[in-house]
Amino acid sequence: MKFIDDLKFNEDGLIPAVAQQFDTNEVLMMAWMNKASIEESLETGRVCYWSRSRQAFWRKGESSGQVQMLKEFRVDCDGDTLLLMVDQTGPACHTGRRTCFYQVAQDGELKIDSDPLIDPEELYKK
């Protein structure tokens, strides 16, 4: 996986990754990856991110059960952003919504366009 060394990581060794549902093209979320989390995701087929707040690996779904399985790994033309085509189980957002992009700018305000699929308190009981 030599191409990983050619990616443009930031000064913290991270690169932004956008997760998109593979069959509907719905944009689910954005998170950060480092070299090791990329390697793990490609090797296992289960998406692993790097949590900046915890300074630890974040294997999507390990506390919520809402797993992301990697279907396709794409790199943009500049090599500084990733697009992960995934199969998302349930909500991708910590708010319990399917996508993190549920706020829409309308008439100078942000409007919420979807309700949670699962109560966030129930989502993280595991």
PDB file of N, CA, C and O in Angstrom, residues 33-73:
ATOM      1  N   MET A  33      -8.396  10.471   9.610  1.00  0.00           N
ATOM      2  CA  MET A  33      -7.674   9.211   9.596  1.00  0.00           C
ATOM      3  C   MET A  33      -6.177   9.503   9.642  1.00  0.00           C
ATOM      4  O   MET A  33      -5.732  10.559   9.190  1.00  0.00           O
ATOM      5  N   ASN A  34      -5.427   8.567  10.203  1.00  0.00           N
ATOM      6  CA  ASN A  34      -3.973   8.628  10.114  1.00  0.00           C
ATOM      7  C   ASN A  34      -3.509   7.409   9.322  1.00  0.00           C
ATOM      8  O   ASN A  34      -4.326   6.594   8.878  1.00  0.00           O
ATOM      9  N   LYS A  35      -2.222   7.264   9.137  1.00  0.00           N
ATOM     10  CA  LYS A  35      -1.699   6.172   8.319  1.00  0.00           C
ATOM     11  C   LYS A  35      -2.150   4.812   8.860  1.00  0.00           C
ATOM     12  O   LYS A  35      -2.601   3.957   8.099  1.00  0.00           O
ATOM     13  N   ALA A  36      -2.043   4.617  10.149  1.00  0.00           N
ATOM     14  CA  ALA A  36      -2.388   3.319  10.745  1.00  0.00           C
ATOM     15  C   ALA A  36      -3.879   3.012  10.623  1.00  0.00           C
ATOM     16  O   ALA A  36      -4.260   1.863  10.376  1.00  0.00           O
ATOM     17  N   SER A  37      -4.746   4.023  10.781  1.00  0.00           N
ATOM     18  CA  SER A  37      -6.185   3.773  10.667  1.00  0.00           C
ATOM     19  C   SER A  37      -6.573   3.471   9.218  1.00  0.00           C
ATOM     20  O   SER A  37      -7.482   2.675   8.970  1.00  0.00           O
ATOM     21  N   ILE A  38      -5.878   4.084   8.264  1.00  0.00           N
ATOM     22  CA  ILE A  38      -6.103   3.770   6.854  1.00  0.00           C
ATOM     23  C   ILE A  38      -5.715   2.321   6.580  1.00  0.00           C
ATOM     24  O   ILE A  38      -6.468   1.562   5.963  1.00  0.00           O
ATOM     25  N   GLU A  39      -4.534   1.944   7.040  1.00  0.00           N
ATOM     26  CA  GLU A  39      -4.063   0.572   6.828  1.00  0.00           C
ATOM     27  C   GLU A  39      -5.027  -0.440   7.436  1.00  0.00           C
ATOM     28  O   GLU A  39      -5.383  -1.438   6.795  1.00  0.00           O
ATOM     29  N   GLU A  40      -5.472  -0.179   8.659  1.00  0.00           N
ATOM     30  CA  GLU A  40      -6.412  -1.093   9.311  1.00  0.00           C
ATOM     31  C   GLU A  40      -7.726  -1.193   8.536  1.00  0.00           C
ATOM     32  O   GLU A  40      -8.255  -2.292   8.332  1.00  0.00           O
ATOM     33  N   SER A  41      -8.246  -0.057   8.095  1.00  0.00           N
ATOM     34  CA  SER A  41      -9.506  -0.056   7.340  1.00  0.00           C
ATOM     35  C   SER A  41      -9.386  -0.862   6.052  1.00  0.00           C
ATOM     36  O   SER A  41     -10.281  -1.641   5.713  1.00  0.00           O
ATOM     37  N   LEU A  42      -8.279  -0.685   5.351  1.00  0.00           N
ATOM     38  CA  LEU A  42      -8.074  -1.408   4.097  1.00  0.00           C
ATOM     39  C   LEU A  42      -7.860  -2.903   4.333  1.00  0.00           C
ATOM     40  O   LEU A  42      -8.293  -3.730   3.542  1.00  0.00           O
ATOM     41  N   GLU A  43      -7.198  -3.237   5.429  1.00  0.00           N
ATOM     42  CA  GLU A  43      -6.914  -4.650   5.732  1.00  0.00           C
ATOM     43  C   GLU A  43      -8.137  -5.395   6.256  1.00  0.00           C
ATOM     44  O   GLU A  43      -8.359  -6.547   5.903  1.00  0.00           O
ATOM     45  N   THR A  44      -8.953  -4.727   7.093  1.00  0.00           N
ATOM     46  CA  THR A  44     -10.065  -5.425   7.746  1.00  0.00           C
ATOM     47  C   THR A  44     -11.403  -5.236   7.032  1.00  0.00           C
ATOM     48  O   THR A  44     -12.309  -6.041   7.213  1.00  0.00           O
ATOM     49  N   GLY A  45     -11.534  -4.133   6.283  1.00  0.00           N
ATOM     50  CA  GLY A  45     -12.808  -3.829   5.641  1.00  0.00           C
ATOM     51  C   GLY A  45     -13.792  -3.118   6.565  1.00  0.00           C
ATOM     52  O   GLY A  45     -14.883  -2.761   6.160  1.00  0.00           O
ATOM     53  N   ARG A  46     -13.412  -2.908   7.812  1.00  0.00           N
ATOM     54  CA  ARG A  46     -14.221  -2.144   8.761  1.00  0.00           C
ATOM     55  C   ARG A  46     -13.534  -0.807   8.996  1.00  0.00           C
ATOM     56  O   ARG A  46     -12.339  -0.758   9.296  1.00  0.00           O
ATOM     57  N   VAL A  47     -14.286   0.281   8.865  1.00  0.00           N
ATOM     58  CA  VAL A  47     -13.673   1.610   8.914  1.00  0.00           C
ATOM     59  C   VAL A  47     -13.189   1.945  10.321  1.00  0.00           C
ATOM     60  O   VAL A  47     -13.900   1.769  11.304  1.00  0.00           O
ATOM     61  N   CYS A  48     -11.968   2.428  10.354  1.00  0.00           N
ATOM     62  CA  CYS A  48     -11.324   2.876  11.590  1.00  0.00           C
ATOM     63  C   CYS A  48     -10.840   4.304  11.366  1.00  0.00           C
ATOM     64  O   CYS A  48     -10.147   4.583  10.385  1.00  0.00           O
ATOM     65  N   TYR A  49     -11.223   5.202  12.248  1.00  0.00           N
ATOM     66  CA  TYR A  49     -10.794   6.598  12.172  1.00  0.00           C
ATOM     67  C   TYR A  49      -9.822   6.887  13.314  1.00  0.00           C
ATOM     68  O   TYR A  49      -9.580   6.042  14.169  1.00  0.00           O
ATOM     69  N   TRP A  50      -9.318   8.120  13.345  1.00  0.00           N
ATOM     70  CA  TRP A  50      -8.507   8.589  14.460  1.00  0.00           C
ATOM     71  C   TRP A  50      -9.299   9.664  15.184  1.00  0.00           C
ATOM     72  O   TRP A  50      -9.715  10.660  14.588  1.00  0.00           O
ATOM     73  N   SER A  51      -9.550   9.465  16.475  1.00  0.00           N
ATOM     74  CA  SER A  51     -10.276  10.446  17.281  1.00  0.00           C
ATOM     75  C   SER A  51      -9.293  11.479  17.815  1.00  0.00           C
ATOM     76  O   SER A  51      -8.408  11.148  18.610  1.00  0.00           O
ATOM     77  N   ARG A  52      -9.471  12.713  17.389  1.00  0.00           N
ATOM     78  CA  ARG A  52      -8.591  13.788  17.863  1.00  0.00           C
ATOM     79  C   ARG A  52      -8.835  14.099  19.331  1.00  0.00           C
ATOM     80  O   ARG A  52      -7.906  14.402  20.070  1.00  0.00           O
ATOM     81  N   SER A  53     -10.086  14.005  19.777  1.00  0.00           N
ATOM     82  CA  SER A  53     -10.397  14.330  21.174  1.00  0.00           C
ATOM     83  C   SER A  53      -9.867  13.264  22.140  1.00  0.00           C
ATOM     84  O   SER A  53      -9.392  13.580  23.223  1.00  0.00           O
ATOM     85  N   ARG A  54      -9.940  12.007  21.736  1.00  0.00           N
ATOM     86  CA  ARG A  54      -9.464  10.913  22.600  1.00  0.00           C
ATOM     87  C   ARG A  54      -8.025  10.526  22.321  1.00  0.00           C
ATOM     88  O   ARG A  54      -7.437   9.750  23.079  1.00  0.00           O
ATOM     89  N   GLN A  55      -7.492  10.997  21.203  1.00  0.00           N
ATOM     90  CA  GLN A  55      -6.146  10.608  20.771  1.00  0.00           C
ATOM     91  C   GLN A  55      -6.020   9.083  20.732  1.00  0.00           C
ATOM     92  O   GLN A  55      -5.089   8.486  21.285  1.00  0.00           O
ATOM     93  N   ALA A  56      -6.993   8.473  20.056  1.00  0.00           N
ATOM     94  CA  ALA A  56      -7.037   7.011  19.983  1.00  0.00           C
ATOM     95  C   ALA A  56      -7.798   6.597  18.719  1.00  0.00           C
ATOM     96  O   ALA A  56      -8.525   7.401  18.131  1.00  0.00           O
ATOM     97  N   PHE A  57      -7.629   5.329  18.347  1.00  0.00           N
ATOM     98  CA  PHE A  57      -8.398   4.805  17.223  1.00  0.00           C
ATOM     99  C   PHE A  57      -9.875   4.823  17.557  1.00  0.00           C
ATOM    100  O   PHE A  57     -10.271   4.611  18.700  1.00  0.00           O
ATOM    101  N   TRP A  58     -10.672   5.076  16.548  1.00  0.00           N
ATOM    102  CA  TRP A  58     -12.133   5.089  16.675  1.00  0.00           C
ATOM    103  C   TRP A  58     -12.667   4.159  15.611  1.00  0.00           C
ATOM    104  O   TRP A  58     -12.753   4.510  14.441  1.00  0.00           O
ATOM    105  N   ARG A  59     -12.939   2.956  16.029  1.00  0.00           N
ATOM    106  CA  ARG A  59     -13.513   1.962  15.125  1.00  0.00           C
ATOM    107  C   ARG A  59     -15.014   2.174  15.122  1.00  0.00           C
ATOM    108  O   ARG A  59     -15.679   1.878  16.107  1.00  0.00           O
ATOM    109  N   LYS A  60     -15.488   2.717  14.043  1.00  0.00           N
ATOM    110  CA  LYS A  60     -16.894   3.116  13.948  1.00  0.00           C
ATOM    111  C   LYS A  60     -17.792   1.959  14.377  1.00  0.00           C
ATOM    112  O   LYS A  60     -17.710   0.864  13.849  1.00  0.00           O
ATOM    113  N   GLY A  61     -18.622   2.224  15.393  1.00  0.00           N
ATOM    114  CA  GLY A  61     -19.585   1.237  15.864  1.00  0.00           C
ATOM    115  C   GLY A  61     -19.158   0.454  17.087  1.00  0.00           C
ATOM    116  O   GLY A  61     -19.938  -0.322  17.623  1.00  0.00           O
ATOM    117  N   GLU A  62     -17.918   0.667  17.595  1.00  0.00           N
ATOM    118  CA  GLU A  62     -17.492  -0.148  18.733  1.00  0.00           C
ATOM    119  C   GLU A  62     -18.264   0.158  20.011  1.00  0.00           C
ATOM    120  O   GLU A  62     -18.424  -0.725  20.845  1.00  0.00           O
ATOM    121  N   SER A  63     -18.799   1.362  20.146  1.00  0.00           N
ATOM    122  CA  SER A  63     -19.628   1.640  21.328  1.00  0.00           C
ATOM    123  C   SER A  63     -21.109   1.736  20.993  1.00  0.00           C
ATOM    124  O   SER A  63     -21.953   1.553  21.861  1.00  0.00           O
ATOM    125  N   SER A  64     -21.442   1.972  19.717  1.00  0.00           N
ATOM    126  CA  SER A  64     -22.844   2.145  19.340  1.00  0.00           C
ATOM    127  C   SER A  64     -23.427   0.952  18.596  1.00  0.00           C
ATOM    128  O   SER A  64     -24.640   0.812  18.503  1.00  0.00           O
ATOM    129  N   GLY A  65     -22.560   0.130  18.019  1.00  0.00           N
ATOM    130  CA  GLY A  65     -23.033  -0.971  17.187  1.00  0.00           C
ATOM    131  C   GLY A  65     -23.362  -0.544  15.770  1.00  0.00           C
ATOM    132  O   GLY A  65     -23.761  -1.351  14.944  1.00  0.00           O
ATOM    133  N   GLN A  66     -23.188   0.732  15.452  1.00  0.00           N
ATOM    134  CA  GLN A  66     -23.518   1.286  14.131  1.00  0.00           C
ATOM    135  C   GLN A  66     -22.260   1.252  13.247  1.00  0.00           C
ATOM    136  O   GLN A  66     -21.607   2.253  13.028  1.00  0.00           O
ATOM    137  N   VAL A  67     -21.941   0.095  12.758  1.00  0.00           N
ATOM    138  CA  VAL A  67     -20.688  -0.189  12.065  1.00  0.00           C
ATOM    139  C   VAL A  67     -20.673   0.368  10.640  1.00  0.00           C
ATOM    140  O   VAL A  67     -21.704   0.438   9.980  1.00  0.00           O
ATOM    141  N   GLN A  68     -19.468   0.741  10.179  1.00  0.00           N
ATOM    142  CA  GLN A  68     -19.258   1.116   8.782  1.00  0.00           C
ATOM    143  C   GLN A  68     -18.323   0.092   8.151  1.00  0.00           C
ATOM    144  O   GLN A  68     -17.187  -0.076   8.599  1.00  0.00           O
ATOM    145  N   MET A  69     -18.810  -0.558   7.117  1.00  0.00           N
ATOM    146  CA  MET A  69     -17.984  -1.497   6.358  1.00  0.00           C
ATOM    147  C   MET A  69     -17.523  -0.795   5.077  1.00  0.00           C
ATOM    148  O   MET A  69     -18.322  -0.181   4.376  1.00  0.00           O
ATOM    149  N   LEU A  70     -16.240  -0.885   4.817  1.00  0.00           N
ATOM    150  CA  LEU A  70     -15.643  -0.208   3.671  1.00  0.00           C
ATOM    151  C   LEU A  70     -15.954  -0.956   2.382  1.00  0.00           C
ATOM    152  O   LEU A  70     -15.709  -2.147   2.264  1.00  0.00           O
ATOM    153  N   LYS A  71     -16.515  -0.256   1.428  1.00  0.00           N
ATOM    154  CA  LYS A  71     -16.810  -0.823   0.109  1.00  0.00           C
ATOM    155  C   LYS A  71     -15.805  -0.346  -0.934  1.00  0.00           C
ATOM    156  O   LYS A  71     -15.445  -1.091  -1.833  1.00  0.00           O
ATOM    157  N   GLU A  72     -15.373   0.914  -0.805  1.00  0.00           N
ATOM    158  CA  GLU A  72     -14.435   1.482  -1.770  1.00  0.00           C
ATOM    159  C   GLU A  72     -13.679   2.617  -1.099  1.00  0.00           C
ATOM    160  O   GLU A  72     -14.250   3.375  -0.314  1.00  0.00           O
ATOM    161  N   PHE A  73     -12.397   2.728  -1.390  1.00  0.00           N
ATOM    162  CA  PHE A  73     -11.529   3.744  -0.821  1.00  0.00           C
ATOM    163  C   PHE A  73     -11.051   4.621  -1.967  1.00  0.00           C
ATOM    164  O   PHE A  73     -10.406   4.138  -2.888  1.00  0.00           O
TER     165      PHE A  73
END
